[in-house]
Tab-separated table of C-alpha atoms in Angstrom:
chain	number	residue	atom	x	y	z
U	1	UNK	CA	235.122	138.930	79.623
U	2	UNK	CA	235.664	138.223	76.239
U	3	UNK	CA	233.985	139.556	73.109
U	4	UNK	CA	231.966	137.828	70.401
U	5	UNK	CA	234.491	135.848	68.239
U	6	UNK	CA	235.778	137.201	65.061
U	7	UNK	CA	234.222	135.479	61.560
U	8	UNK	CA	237.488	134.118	59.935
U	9	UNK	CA	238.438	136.390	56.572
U	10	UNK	CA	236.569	135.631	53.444
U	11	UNK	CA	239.389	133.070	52.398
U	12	UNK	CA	239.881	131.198	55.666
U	13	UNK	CA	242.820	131.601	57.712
U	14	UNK	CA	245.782	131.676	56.840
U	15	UNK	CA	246.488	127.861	58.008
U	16	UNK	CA	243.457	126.923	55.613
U	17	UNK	CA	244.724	128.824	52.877
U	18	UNK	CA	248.270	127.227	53.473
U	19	UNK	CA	246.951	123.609	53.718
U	20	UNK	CA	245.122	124.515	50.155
U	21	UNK	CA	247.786	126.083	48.264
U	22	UNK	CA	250.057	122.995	49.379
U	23	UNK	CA	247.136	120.542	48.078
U	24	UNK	CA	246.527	122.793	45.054
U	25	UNK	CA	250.763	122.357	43.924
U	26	UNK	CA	250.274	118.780	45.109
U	27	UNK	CA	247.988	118.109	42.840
U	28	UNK	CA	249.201	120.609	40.123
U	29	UNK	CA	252.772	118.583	40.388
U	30	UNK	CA	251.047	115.120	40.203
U	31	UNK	CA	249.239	116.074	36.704
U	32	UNK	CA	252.680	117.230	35.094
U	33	UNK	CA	254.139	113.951	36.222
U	34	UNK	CA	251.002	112.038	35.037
U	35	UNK	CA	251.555	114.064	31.365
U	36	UNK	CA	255.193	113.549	31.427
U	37	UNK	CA	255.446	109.539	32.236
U	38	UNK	CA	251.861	109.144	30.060
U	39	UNK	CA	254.132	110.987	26.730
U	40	UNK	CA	257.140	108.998	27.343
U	41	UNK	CA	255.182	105.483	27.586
U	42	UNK	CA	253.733	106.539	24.312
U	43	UNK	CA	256.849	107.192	22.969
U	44	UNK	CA	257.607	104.085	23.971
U	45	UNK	CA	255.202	102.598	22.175
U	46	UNK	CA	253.293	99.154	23.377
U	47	UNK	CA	252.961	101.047	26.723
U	48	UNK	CA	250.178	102.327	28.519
U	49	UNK	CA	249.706	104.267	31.475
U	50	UNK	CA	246.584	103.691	33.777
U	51	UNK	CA	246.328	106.503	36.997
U	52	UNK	CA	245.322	104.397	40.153
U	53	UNK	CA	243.623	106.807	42.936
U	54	UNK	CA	242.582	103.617	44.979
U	55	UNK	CA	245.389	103.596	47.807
U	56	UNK	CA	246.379	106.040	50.094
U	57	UNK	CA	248.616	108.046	47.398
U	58	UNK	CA	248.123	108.311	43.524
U	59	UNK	CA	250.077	105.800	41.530
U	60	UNK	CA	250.893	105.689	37.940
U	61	UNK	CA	250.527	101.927	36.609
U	62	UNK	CA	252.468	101.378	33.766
U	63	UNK	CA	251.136	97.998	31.419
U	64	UNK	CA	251.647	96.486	28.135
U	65	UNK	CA	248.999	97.804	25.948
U	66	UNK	CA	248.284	94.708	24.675
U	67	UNK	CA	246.520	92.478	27.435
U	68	UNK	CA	247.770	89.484	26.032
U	69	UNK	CA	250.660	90.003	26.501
U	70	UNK	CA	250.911	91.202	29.925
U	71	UNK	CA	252.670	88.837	32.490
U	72	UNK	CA	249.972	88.725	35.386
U	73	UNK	CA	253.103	88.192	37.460
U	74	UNK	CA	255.004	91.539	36.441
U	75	UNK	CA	254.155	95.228	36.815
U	76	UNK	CA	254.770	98.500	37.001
U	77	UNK	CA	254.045	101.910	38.707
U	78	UNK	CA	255.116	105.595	39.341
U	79	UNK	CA	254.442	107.435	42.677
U	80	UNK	CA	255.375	110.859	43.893
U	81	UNK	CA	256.469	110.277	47.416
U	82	UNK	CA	257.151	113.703	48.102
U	83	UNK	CA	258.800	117.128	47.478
U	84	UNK	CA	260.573	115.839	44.162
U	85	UNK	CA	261.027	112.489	45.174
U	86	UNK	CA	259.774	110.226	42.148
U	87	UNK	CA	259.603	106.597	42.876
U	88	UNK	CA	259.585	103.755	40.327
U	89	UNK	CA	258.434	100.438	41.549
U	90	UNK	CA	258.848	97.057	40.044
U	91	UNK	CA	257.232	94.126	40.820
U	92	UNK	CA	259.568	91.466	43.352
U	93	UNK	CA	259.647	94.366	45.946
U	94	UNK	CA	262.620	96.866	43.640
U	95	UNK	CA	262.228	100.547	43.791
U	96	UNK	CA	263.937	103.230	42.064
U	97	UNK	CA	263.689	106.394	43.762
U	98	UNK	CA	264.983	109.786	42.125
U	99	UNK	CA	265.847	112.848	44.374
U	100	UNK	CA	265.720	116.403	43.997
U	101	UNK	CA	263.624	116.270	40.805
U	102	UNK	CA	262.230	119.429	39.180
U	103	UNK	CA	260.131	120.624	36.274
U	104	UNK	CA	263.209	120.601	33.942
U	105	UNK	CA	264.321	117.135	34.979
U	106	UNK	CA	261.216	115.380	34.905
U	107	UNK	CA	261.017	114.520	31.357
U	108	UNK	CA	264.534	113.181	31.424
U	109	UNK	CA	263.409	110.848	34.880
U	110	UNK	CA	260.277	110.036	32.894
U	111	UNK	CA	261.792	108.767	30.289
U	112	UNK	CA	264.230	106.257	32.105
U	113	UNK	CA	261.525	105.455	34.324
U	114	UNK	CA	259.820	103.680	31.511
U	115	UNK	CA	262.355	102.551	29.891
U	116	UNK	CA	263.081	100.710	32.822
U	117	UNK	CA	259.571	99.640	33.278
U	118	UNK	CA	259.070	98.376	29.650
U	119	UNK	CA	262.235	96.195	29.810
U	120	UNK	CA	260.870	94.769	32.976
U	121	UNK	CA	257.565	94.246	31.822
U	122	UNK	CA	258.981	92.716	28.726
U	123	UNK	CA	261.059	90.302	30.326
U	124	UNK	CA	264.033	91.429	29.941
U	125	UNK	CA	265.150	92.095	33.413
U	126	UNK	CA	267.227	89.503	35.221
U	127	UNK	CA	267.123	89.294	39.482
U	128	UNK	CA	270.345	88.778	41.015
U	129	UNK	CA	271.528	89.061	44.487
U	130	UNK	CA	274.960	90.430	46.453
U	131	UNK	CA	275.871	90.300	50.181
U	132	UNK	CA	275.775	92.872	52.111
U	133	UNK	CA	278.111	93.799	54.625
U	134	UNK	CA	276.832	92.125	57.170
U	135	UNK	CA	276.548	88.536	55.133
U	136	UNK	CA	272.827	88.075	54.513
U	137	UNK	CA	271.344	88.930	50.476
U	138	UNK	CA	270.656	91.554	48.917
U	139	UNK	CA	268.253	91.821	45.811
U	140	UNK	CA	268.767	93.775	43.012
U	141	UNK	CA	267.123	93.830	39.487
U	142	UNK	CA	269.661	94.292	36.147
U	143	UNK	CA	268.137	96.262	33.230
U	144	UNK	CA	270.306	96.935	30.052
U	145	UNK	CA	269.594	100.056	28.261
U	146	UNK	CA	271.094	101.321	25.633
U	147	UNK	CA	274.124	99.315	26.120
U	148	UNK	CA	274.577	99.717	29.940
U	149	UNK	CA	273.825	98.064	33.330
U	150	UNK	CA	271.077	99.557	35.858
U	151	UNK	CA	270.411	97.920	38.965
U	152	UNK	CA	267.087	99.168	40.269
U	153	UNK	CA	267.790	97.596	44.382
U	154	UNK	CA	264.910	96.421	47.067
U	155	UNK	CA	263.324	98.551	48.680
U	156	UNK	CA	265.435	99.470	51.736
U	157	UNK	CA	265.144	98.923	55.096
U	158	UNK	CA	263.612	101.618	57.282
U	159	UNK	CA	266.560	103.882	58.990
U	160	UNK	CA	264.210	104.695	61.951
U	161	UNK	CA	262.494	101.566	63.948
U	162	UNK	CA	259.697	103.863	65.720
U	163	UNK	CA	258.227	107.305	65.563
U	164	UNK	CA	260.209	107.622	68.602
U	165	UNK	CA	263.711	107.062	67.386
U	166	UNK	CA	262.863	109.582	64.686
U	167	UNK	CA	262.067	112.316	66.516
U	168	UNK	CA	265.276	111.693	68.591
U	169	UNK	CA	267.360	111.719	65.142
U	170	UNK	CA	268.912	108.129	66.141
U	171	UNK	CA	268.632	105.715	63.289
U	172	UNK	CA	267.706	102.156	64.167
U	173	UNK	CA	271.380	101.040	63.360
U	174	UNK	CA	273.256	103.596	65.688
U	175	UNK	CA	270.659	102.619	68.347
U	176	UNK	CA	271.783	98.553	68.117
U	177	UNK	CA	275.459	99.223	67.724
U	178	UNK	CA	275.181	101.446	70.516
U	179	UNK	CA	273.473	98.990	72.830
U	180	UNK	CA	275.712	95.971	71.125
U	181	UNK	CA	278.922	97.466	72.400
U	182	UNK	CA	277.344	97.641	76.198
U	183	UNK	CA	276.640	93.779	76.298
């Protein structure tokens, strides 16, 4: 026989009160790395930084702030892509993640970010490409700041082919060398 069921405690349970605590320093993180790219594209200066909700994660877009003089063809954006993992994307497919990245780094990141994102957007990036091991291309855009070379790469390939491989812990390129040698 069992009893009338309990009404849940006056805050939820403890797996709702988890899932919004997470949300609330989700959200929390996302507005000090709105304030912190949004003051360093100011800094900038002919920079401005739009926040874009309409996907399936909050992106930062980063134009010129004069419309005239924004390549239709170029752009910019910043995404959090996880627990302090920052991700700059240019456009032609480049992506320049940063790991690791805390409250006292993330002006520094910030900072490059656009910098790296205003010499794109002003057209002073230049596309090159190197082989990779295996022969075929690999993109890479080259950036000069402040006297040195940055190459922001493609973004790279998946390690795992399926949900599958991942939970097994057997990236996609162990799992063809391995069945490469047996042929």
């Amino acid at each position: 026989m069992t009893g009338p069921a309990r009404p849940s405690p006056p805050g939820g349970t403890w797996r709702q009160r988890r899932a919004r605590a997470r949300e609330e320093a989700r959200t929390a993180w996302w507005a000090r790395i709105v304030a912190a790219v949004s003051r360093a594209a100011q800094a900038a200066g002919g920079l401005s930084a739009v926040e874009d909700a309409s996907g399936d994660e909050p992106k930062l877009v980063l134009r010129l702030a004069h419309p005239e003089d924004d390549a239709e063809e170029r752009w910019a954006s910043t995404s959090n892509r996880g627990a302090g993992i920052l991700a700059l994307e240019l456009s032609g497919g480049f992506t320049e993640l940063e790991f690791e990245v805390d409250d006292d780094e993330l002006a520094e990141v910030a900072d490059r970010f656009v910098a790296l994102a205003a010499a794109h957007l002003h057209g002073r990036s230049r596309e090159g490409e190197e082989p990779r091991r295996d022969g075929s291309p690999r993109r890479f855009l080259e950036v000069v700041l402040d006297g040195e070379v940055h190459r922001v790469q493609e973004e790279p390939e998946p390690l795992f082919g399926s949900c599958a491989e991942a939970l097994l812990g057997l990236p996609l390129l162990l799992v063809r060398r391995l069945l490469g040698r047996r042929r």
